[in-house]
Coordinates of C-alpha atoms in Angstrom, one line a residue:
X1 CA 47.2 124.3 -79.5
X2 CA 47.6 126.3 -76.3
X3 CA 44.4 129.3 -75.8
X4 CA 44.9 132.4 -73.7
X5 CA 41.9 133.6 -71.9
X6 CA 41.9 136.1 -69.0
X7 CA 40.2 133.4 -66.7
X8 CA 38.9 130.3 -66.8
X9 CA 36.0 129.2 -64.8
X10 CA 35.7 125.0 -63.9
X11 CA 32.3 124.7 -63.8
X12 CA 29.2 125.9 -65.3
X13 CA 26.2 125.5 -62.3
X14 CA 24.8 128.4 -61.4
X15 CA 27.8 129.5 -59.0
X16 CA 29.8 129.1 -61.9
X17 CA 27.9 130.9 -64.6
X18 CA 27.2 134.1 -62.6
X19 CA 31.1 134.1 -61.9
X20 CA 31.5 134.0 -65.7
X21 CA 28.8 136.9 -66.3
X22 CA 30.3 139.1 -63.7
X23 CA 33.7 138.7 -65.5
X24 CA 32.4 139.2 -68.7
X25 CA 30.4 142.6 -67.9
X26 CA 33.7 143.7 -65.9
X27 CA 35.6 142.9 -69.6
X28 CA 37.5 140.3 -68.7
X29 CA 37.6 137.3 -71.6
X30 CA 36.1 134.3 -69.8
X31 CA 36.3 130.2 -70.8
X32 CA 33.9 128.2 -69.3
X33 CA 34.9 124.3 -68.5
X34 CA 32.4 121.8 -67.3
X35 CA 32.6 118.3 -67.3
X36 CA 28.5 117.4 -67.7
X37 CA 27.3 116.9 -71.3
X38 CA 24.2 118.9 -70.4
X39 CA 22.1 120.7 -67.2
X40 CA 21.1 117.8 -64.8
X41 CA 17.8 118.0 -64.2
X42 CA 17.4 115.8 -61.3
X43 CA 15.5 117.4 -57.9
X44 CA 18.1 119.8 -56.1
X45 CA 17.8 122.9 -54.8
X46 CA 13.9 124.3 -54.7
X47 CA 14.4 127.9 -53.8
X48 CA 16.4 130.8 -53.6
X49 CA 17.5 132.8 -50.5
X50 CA 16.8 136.8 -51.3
X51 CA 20.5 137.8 -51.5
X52 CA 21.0 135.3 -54.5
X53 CA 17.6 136.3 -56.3
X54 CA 19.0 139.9 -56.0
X55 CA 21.9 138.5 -57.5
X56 CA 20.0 138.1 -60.6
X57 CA 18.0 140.7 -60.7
X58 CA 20.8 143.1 -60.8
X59 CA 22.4 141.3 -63.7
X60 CA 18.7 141.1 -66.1
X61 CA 16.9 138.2 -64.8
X62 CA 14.0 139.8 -62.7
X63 CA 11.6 138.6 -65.8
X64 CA 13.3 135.2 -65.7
X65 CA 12.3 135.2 -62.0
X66 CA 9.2 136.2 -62.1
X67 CA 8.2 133.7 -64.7
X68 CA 10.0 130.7 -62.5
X69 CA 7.8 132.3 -59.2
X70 CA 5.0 131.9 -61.4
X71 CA 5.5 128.2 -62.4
X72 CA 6.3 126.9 -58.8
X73 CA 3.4 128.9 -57.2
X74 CA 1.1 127.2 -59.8
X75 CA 2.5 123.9 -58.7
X76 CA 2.2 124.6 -55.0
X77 CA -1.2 125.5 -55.6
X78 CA -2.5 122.0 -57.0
X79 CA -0.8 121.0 -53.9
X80 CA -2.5 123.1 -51.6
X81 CA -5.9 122.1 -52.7
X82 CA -5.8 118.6 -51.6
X83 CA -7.5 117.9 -48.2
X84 CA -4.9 118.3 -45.7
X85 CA -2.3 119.9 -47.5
X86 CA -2.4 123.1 -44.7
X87 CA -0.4 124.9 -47.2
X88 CA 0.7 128.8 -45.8
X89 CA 0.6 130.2 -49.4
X90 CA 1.7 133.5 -50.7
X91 CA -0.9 135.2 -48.1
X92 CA 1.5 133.6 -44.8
X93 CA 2.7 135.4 -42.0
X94 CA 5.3 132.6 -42.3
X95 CA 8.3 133.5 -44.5
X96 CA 10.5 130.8 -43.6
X97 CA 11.7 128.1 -41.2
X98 CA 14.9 126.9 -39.2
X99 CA 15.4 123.0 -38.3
X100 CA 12.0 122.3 -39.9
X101 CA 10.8 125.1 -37.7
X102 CA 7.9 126.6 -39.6
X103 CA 8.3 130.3 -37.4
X104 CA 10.0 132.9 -39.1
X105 CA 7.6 135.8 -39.0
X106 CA 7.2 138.5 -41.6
X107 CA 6.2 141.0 -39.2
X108 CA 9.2 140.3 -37.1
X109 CA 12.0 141.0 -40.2
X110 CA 13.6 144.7 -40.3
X111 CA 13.3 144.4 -44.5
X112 CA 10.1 141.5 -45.3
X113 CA 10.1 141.9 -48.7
X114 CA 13.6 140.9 -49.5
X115 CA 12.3 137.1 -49.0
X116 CA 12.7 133.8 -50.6
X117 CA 11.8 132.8 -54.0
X118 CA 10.3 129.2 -55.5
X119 CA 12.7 129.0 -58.1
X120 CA 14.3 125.5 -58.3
X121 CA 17.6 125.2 -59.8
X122 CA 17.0 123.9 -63.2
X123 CA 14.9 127.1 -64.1
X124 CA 17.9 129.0 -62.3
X125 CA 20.4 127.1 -64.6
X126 CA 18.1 127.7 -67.6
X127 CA 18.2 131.7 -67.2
X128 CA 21.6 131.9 -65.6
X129 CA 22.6 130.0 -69.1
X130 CA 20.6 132.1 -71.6
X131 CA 22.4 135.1 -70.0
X132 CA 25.7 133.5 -70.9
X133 CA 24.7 133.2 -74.2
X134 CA 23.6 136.8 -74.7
X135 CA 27.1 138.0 -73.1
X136 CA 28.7 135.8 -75.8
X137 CA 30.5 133.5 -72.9
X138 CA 31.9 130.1 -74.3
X139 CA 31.0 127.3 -72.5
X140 CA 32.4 124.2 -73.3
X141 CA 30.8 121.0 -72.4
X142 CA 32.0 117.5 -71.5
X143 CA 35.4 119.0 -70.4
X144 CA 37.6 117.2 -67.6
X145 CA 40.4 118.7 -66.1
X146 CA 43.2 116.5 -65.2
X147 CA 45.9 118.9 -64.4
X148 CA 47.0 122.8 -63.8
X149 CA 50.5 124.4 -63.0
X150 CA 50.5 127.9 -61.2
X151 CA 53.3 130.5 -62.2
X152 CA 54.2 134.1 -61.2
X153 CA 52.4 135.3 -64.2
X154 CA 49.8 133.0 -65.1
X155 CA 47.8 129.6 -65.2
X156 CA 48.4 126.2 -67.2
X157 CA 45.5 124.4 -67.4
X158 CA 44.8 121.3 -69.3
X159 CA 41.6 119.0 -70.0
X160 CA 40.5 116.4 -72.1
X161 CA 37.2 116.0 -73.9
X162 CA 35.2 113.6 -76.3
X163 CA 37.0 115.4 -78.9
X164 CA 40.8 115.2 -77.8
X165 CA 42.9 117.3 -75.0
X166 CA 42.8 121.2 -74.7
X167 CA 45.3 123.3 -72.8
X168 CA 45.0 126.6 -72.3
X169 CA 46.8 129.5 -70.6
X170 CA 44.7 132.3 -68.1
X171 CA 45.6 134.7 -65.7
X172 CA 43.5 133.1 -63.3
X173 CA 42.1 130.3 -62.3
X174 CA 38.1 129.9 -60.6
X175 CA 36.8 126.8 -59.4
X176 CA 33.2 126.4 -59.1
X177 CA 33.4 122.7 -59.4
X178 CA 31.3 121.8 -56.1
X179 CA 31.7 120.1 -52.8
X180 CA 34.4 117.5 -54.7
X181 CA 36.6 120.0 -56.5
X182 CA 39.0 118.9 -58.1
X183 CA 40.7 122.6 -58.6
X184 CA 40.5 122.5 -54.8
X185 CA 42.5 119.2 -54.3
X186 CA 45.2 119.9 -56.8
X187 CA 45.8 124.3 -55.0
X188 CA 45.9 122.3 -51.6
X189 CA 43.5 124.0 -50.2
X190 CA 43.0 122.9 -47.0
X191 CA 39.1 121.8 -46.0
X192 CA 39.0 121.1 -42.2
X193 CA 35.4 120.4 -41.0
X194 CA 33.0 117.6 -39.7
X195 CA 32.7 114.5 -40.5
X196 CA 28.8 112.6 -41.9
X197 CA 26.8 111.6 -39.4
X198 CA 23.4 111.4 -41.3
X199 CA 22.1 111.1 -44.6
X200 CA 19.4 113.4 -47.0
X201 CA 17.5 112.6 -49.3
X202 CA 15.3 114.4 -51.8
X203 CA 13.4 112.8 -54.7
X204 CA 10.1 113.2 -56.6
X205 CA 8.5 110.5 -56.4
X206 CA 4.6 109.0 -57.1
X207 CA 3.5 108.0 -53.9
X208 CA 0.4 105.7 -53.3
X209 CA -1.2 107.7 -50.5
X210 CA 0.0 111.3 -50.7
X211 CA -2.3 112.2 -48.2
X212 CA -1.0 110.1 -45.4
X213 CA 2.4 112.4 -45.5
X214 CA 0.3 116.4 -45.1
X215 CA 0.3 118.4 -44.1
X216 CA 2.8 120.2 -46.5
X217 CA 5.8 120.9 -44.5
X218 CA 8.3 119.3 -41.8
X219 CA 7.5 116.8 -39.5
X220 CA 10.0 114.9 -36.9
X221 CA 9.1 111.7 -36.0
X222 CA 10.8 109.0 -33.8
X223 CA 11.9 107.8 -36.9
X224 CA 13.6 110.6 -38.0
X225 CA 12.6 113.9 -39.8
X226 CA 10.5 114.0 -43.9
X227 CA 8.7 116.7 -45.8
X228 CA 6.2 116.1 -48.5
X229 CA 5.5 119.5 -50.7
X230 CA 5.2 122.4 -52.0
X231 CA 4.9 120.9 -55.2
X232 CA 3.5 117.5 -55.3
X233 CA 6.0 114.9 -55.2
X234 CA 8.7 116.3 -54.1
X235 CA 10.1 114.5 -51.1
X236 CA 12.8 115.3 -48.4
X237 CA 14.0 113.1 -45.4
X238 CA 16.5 112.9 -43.0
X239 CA 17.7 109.6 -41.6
X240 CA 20.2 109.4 -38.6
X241 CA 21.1 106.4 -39.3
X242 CA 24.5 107.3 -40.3
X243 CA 25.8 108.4 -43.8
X244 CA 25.4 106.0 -46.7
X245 CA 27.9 103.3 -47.4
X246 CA 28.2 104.5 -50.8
X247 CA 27.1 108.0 -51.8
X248 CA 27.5 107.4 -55.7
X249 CA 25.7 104.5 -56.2
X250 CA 22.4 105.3 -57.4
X251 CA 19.1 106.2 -55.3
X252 CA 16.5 103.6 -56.1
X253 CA 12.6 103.3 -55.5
X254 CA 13.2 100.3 -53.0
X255 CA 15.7 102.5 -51.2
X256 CA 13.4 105.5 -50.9
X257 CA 10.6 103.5 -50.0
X258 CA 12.2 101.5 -46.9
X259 CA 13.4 105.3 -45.7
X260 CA 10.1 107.1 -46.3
X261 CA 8.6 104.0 -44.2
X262 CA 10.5 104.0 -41.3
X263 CA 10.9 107.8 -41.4
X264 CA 7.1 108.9 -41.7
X265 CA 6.0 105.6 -40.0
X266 CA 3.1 105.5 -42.6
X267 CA 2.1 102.8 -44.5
X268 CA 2.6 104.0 -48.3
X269 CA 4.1 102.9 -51.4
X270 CA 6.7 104.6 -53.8
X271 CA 4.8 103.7 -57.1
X272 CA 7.7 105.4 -59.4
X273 CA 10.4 107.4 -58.6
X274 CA 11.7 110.3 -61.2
X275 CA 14.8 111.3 -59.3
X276 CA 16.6 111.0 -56.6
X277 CA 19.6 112.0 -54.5
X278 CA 21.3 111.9 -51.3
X279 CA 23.3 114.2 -49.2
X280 CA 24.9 114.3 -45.5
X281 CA 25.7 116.2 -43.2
X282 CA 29.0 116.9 -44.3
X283 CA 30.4 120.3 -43.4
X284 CA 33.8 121.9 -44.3
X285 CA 35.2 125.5 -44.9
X286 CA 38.3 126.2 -46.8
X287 CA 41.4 128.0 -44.9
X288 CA 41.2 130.9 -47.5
X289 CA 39.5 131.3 -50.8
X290 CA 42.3 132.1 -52.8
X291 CA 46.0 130.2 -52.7
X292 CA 48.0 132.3 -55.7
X293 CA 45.8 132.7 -59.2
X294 CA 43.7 129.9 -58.3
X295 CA 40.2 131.0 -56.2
X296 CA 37.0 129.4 -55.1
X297 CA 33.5 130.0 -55.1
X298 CA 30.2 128.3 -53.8
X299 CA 30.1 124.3 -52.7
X300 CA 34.4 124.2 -53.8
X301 CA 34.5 126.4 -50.5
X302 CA 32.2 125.1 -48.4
X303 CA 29.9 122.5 -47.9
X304 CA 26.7 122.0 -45.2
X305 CA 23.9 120.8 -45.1
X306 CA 21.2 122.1 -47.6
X307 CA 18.5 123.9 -45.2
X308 CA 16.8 126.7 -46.3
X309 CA 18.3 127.6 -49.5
X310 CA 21.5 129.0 -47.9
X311 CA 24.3 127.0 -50.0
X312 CA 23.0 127.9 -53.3
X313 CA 22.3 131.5 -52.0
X314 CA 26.0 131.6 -50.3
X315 CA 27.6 130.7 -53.5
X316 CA 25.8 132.9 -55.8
X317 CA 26.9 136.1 -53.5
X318 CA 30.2 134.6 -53.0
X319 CA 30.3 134.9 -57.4
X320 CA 28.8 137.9 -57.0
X321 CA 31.7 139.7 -54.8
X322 CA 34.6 137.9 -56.9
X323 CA 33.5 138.4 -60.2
X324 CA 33.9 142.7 -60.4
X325 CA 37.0 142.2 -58.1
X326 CA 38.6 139.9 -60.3
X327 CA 37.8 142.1 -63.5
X328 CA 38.9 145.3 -61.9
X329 CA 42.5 143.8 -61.1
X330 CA 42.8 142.3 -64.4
X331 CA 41.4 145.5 -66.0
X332 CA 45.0 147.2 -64.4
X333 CA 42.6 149.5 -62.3
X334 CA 43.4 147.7 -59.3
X335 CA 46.2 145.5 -57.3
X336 CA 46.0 141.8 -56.8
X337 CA 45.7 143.3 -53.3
X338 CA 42.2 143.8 -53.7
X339 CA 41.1 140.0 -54.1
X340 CA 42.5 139.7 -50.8
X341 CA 39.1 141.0 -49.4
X342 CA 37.2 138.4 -51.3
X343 CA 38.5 135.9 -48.3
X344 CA 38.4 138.3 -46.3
X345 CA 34.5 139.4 -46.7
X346 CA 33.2 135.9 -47.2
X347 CA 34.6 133.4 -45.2
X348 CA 33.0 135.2 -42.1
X349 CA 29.6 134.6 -43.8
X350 CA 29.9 131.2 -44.6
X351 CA 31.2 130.4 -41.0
X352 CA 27.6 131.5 -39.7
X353 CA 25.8 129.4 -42.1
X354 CA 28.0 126.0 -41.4
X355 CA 27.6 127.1 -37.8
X356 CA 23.5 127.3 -37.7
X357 CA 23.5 124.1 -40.2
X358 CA 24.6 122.3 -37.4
X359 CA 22.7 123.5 -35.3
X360 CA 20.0 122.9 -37.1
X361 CA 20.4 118.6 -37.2
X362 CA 21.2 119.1 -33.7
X363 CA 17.4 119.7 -33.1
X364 CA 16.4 118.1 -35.6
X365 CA 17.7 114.5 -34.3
X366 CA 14.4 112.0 -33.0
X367 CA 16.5 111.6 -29.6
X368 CA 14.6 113.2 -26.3
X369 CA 17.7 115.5 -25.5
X370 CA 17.2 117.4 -29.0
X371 CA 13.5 117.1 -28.7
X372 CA 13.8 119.5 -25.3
X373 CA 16.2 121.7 -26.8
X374 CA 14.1 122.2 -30.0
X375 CA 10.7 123.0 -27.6
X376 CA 13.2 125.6 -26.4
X377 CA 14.0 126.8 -29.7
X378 CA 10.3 126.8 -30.3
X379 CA 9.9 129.2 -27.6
X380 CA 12.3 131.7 -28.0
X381 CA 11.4 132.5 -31.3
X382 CA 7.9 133.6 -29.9
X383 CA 10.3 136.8 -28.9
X384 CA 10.8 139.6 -32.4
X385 CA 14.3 139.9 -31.4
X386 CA 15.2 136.7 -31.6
X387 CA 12.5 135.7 -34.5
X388 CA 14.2 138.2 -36.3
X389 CA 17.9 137.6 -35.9
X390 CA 17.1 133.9 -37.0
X391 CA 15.6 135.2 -40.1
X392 CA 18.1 137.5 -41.0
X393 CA 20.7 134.6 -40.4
X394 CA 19.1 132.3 -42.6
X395 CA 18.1 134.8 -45.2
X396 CA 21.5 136.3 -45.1
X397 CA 20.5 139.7 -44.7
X398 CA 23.1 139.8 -41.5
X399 CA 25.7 140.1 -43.6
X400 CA 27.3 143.9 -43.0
X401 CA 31.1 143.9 -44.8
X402 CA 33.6 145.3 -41.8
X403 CA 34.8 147.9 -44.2
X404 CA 36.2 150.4 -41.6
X405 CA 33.2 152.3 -41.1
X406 CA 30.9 153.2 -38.1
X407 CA 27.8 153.8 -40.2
X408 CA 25.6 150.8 -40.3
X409 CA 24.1 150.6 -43.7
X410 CA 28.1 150.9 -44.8
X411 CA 29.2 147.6 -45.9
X412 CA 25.8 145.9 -45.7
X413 CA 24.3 144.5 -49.1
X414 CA 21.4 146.9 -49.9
X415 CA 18.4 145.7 -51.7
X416 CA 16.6 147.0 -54.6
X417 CA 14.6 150.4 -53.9
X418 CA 12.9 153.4 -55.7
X419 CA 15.4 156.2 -56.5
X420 CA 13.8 159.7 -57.4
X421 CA 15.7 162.0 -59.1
X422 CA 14.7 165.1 -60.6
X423 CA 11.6 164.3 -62.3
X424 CA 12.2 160.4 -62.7
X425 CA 11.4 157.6 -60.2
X426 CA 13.8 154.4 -61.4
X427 CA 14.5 151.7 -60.0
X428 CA 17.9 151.0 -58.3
X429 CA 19.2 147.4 -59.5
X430 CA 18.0 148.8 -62.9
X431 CA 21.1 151.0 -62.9
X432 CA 23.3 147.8 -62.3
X433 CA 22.7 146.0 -65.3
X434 CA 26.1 146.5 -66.6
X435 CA 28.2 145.5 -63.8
X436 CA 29.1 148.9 -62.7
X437 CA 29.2 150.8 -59.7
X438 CA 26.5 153.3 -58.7
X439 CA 27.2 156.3 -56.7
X440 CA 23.8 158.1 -55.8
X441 CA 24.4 162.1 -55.1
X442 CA 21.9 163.7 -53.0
X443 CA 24.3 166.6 -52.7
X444 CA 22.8 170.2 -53.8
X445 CA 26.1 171.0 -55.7
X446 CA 26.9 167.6 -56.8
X447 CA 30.5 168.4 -55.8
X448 CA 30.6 164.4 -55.1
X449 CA 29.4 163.4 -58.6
X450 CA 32.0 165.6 -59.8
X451 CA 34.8 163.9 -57.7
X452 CA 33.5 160.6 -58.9
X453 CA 33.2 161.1 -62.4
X454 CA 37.0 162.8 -62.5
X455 CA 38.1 159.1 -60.1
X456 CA 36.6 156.6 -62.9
X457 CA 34.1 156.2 -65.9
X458 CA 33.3 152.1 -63.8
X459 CA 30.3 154.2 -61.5
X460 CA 27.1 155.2 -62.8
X461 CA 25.8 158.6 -61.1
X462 CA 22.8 159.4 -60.6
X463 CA 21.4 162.6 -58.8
X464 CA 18.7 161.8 -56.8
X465 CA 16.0 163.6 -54.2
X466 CA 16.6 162.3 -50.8
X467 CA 19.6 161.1 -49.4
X468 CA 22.2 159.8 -48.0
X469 CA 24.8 160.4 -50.6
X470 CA 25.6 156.8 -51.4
X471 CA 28.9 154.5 -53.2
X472 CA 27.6 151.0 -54.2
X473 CA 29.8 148.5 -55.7
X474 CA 28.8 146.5 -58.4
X475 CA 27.5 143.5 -55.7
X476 CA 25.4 146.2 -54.3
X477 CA 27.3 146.2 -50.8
X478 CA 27.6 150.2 -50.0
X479 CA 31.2 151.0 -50.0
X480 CA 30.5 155.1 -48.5
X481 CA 27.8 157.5 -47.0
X482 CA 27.3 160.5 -46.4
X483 CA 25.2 163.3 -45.4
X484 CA 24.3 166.8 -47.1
X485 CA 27.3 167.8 -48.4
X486 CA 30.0 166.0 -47.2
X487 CA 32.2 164.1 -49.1
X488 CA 34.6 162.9 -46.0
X489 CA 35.7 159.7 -46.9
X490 CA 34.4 159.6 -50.8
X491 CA 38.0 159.7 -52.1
X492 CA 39.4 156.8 -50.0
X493 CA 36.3 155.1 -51.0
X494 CA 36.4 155.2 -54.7
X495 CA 40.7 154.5 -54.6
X496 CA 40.2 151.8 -52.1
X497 CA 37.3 150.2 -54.3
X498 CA 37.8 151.2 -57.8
X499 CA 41.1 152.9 -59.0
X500 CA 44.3 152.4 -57.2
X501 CA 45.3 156.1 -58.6

């Protein structure tokens, strides 16, 4: 029997769920397809860039969060204790690191509290999932998808499962389904980029002399490049040896333990080894994130090289700026027009972080060419300029939306901050927990309020203190500002954003 959904979402990871949430508050009816019988909960990502915890927070999860923060820092701790560990801790001046480069500075960075959380991806899965749940999104689990037809009007998509085949019928089509997608391959997307050249590894693993691999942190070698921390066990190495032969067969302890040898040039033993898994240095970057009623979102997209928690950070934004878009155009309220911008705003994004992953192996390679060029790098990032454009590269605070406007804070992504208004302080992302828009009026008349509320019922406003006057979408990148009492702009704003009307 053939279902009709709005969309249909391949892929239930943490790029995939968010997109599903964001639908789902935007009213859009969502089925989730994944082909795993349950979360993996081998070692993967073990942190979270600041643009992707924001993410969350804006959506209910800052308790989640803080309860995930709480658990890593307790791990890093026991760590941090042992003799040599050298661990920065929450007290650093350190907030971050490019190529292994320990240097990004608090005290350089424009906005230091927007930083990096500890929270590995199985606690992100966890609370992305139990979010889901509450919203009433079906999931379905051990789904395959073998097929899809595109029309002028809608989606065919079929599956099989352990109990039989399912079709079903959507308006469109989101693959989340990674770095392999299979939604990707049967669009024709094309996925130009670079070819392996090295291979990644991260495990946790019981190692027989721990303390022969601290300090905690990065250290190249003239074997190659291995970290050891925050959280004991946990193990990453790059070997430039080439890509594997075979990147599904299975990572053993002999495997890891020849690497972690000739890498770290130590003399210790892998005991036991929990999990493991490789990567490379693959990089690639879709032509366009949309072809038709099919779209893409996180490692389907684009795929690099996991360094600092930008991929899982890209992929969540990248849900993030779909997810309303795609609700508002099914909601009638907007042209398919509008998810032309989804291409259009991200790509440029993801172009800087395959760009600086790159980079980053470049210097990161034991030869003595890299080896100058990183002493370089070392150098220049003595300098606040150029400390702080690295960290807002890696951190993605950059990003600024060219939305055809001269004001800077327009089309940036802006972070959470205390609103006062009248006799009430609140919090910002506390008005976003619903998916809507926010539009703050620092106006004396509220004339803009009054144009906003008369546009569409989709933005919250709020009258506040101090301004500027303010339009925020619902993925918190500020569509208008303005000063005093001007609404200049405000109407092309809210039609050009929320109601083609």
């Amino acid at each position: 029997m053939e279902e009709s959904v709005d969309v249909v979402v391949v892929g239930a990871g943490p790029v995939g769920l968010l997109t599903a949430i964001e639908l789902t508050l935007g009213g859009a009816r969502v089925l989730v397809l994944e082909r795993l019988a349950a979360v993996s909960m081998a070692m993967k990502a073990g942190g979270l860039g600041p643009l992707g915890i924001e993410a969350l927070q804006r959506r209910g999860m800052t308790e989640a969060i803080a309860a995930a923060d709480a658990r890593s820092f307790a791990a890093i701790k026991r760590l941090a204790e042992q003799p040599g560990a050298a661990d920065r801790g929450k007290s650093s001046k350190y907030i971050g690191h490019f190529a292994g480069l320990s240097l990004i500075r608090k005290d350089a960075q424009k906005e230091p509290d927007r930083r990096s959380h500890p929270v590995d991806q199985q606690s992100l899965e966890t609370m992305l999932g139990d979010r889901s749940r509450a919203l009433g999104i079906e999931i379905r689990r051990e789904c395959n998808v073998t097929n899809f037809v595109q029309h002028v009007d809608d989606v065919d998509i079929e599956w099989t499962s352990p109990t039989g085949s399912g079709r079903a019928r959507c308006f469109y089509l989101v693959g989340c389904d990674g770095g392999r997608s299979l939604i990707r391959k049967i669009a024709g997307f094309d996925f130009p980029g670079t070819a392996p050249t090295m291979t990644m590894f991260q495990t946790v693993a019981e190692i027989d002399h721990p303390e022969l691999l601290l300090p905690i942190g990065w250290h190249r070698t003239s074997g190659g490049v291995f970290s050891y921390g925050p959280v004991p066990g946990r193990l990453v190495m790059l070997d430039f040896i080439g890509p594997p032969e075979d990147r599904d067969v299975s990572v053993t302890r002999e495997e890891i333990e020849e690497v972690l040898r000739r890498v770290s040039g130590t003399d210790v033993r892998v005991k036991a080894l929990e999990s493991g898994s490789r990567w490379t240095d693959n990089t690639r970057l879709v032509d366009t994130y949309r072809r038709g009623r099919v779209l893409l979102a996180g490692d389907a997209a684009h795929i690099h090289t996991p360094f600092g928690g930008q991929g899982l950070s890209l992929g969540l934004v990248d849900a993030a700026n779909l997810g309303w878009k795609l609700a508002t155009v099914i909601r009638g309220e907007m042209p398919d027009s509008l998810l032309e911008t989804y291409t259009a705003e991200r790509r440029p994004v993801a172009e800087v972080v395959l760009a600086n992953t790159l980079a980053q192996v470049a210097i990161m390679r034991p030869d003595p060419q890299s080896g100058a060029m990183r002493d370089i790098m070392t150098n220049l990032m003595q300098f606040d300029d150029v400390n702080r454009f690295i960290g807002e590269m890696m951190s993605g605070l950059f990003i600024r939306y060219e939305i055809g406007s001269e004001r800077d804070d327009v089309g940036r992504l802006i972070g959470d901050t205390p609103v006062s208004g009248g006799a009430a302080d609140f919090s910002l992302y506390d008005l976003m927990q619903n998916g809507t828009g926010v539009f703050l009026d620092a106006s004396t008349a509220e004339k803009a309020s009054k144009l906003v509320a008369a546009t569409t019922q989709r933005i919250r406003c709020v009258a506040v203190d101090a301004g500027p006057s303010m339009l925020i979408r619902p993925d918190a990148c500020v569509a208008w500002a303005g000063e005093d009492n001007s609404t200049d702009g405000l109407e092309d704003a809210l039609h050009r954003w929320f109601v083609n009307s």
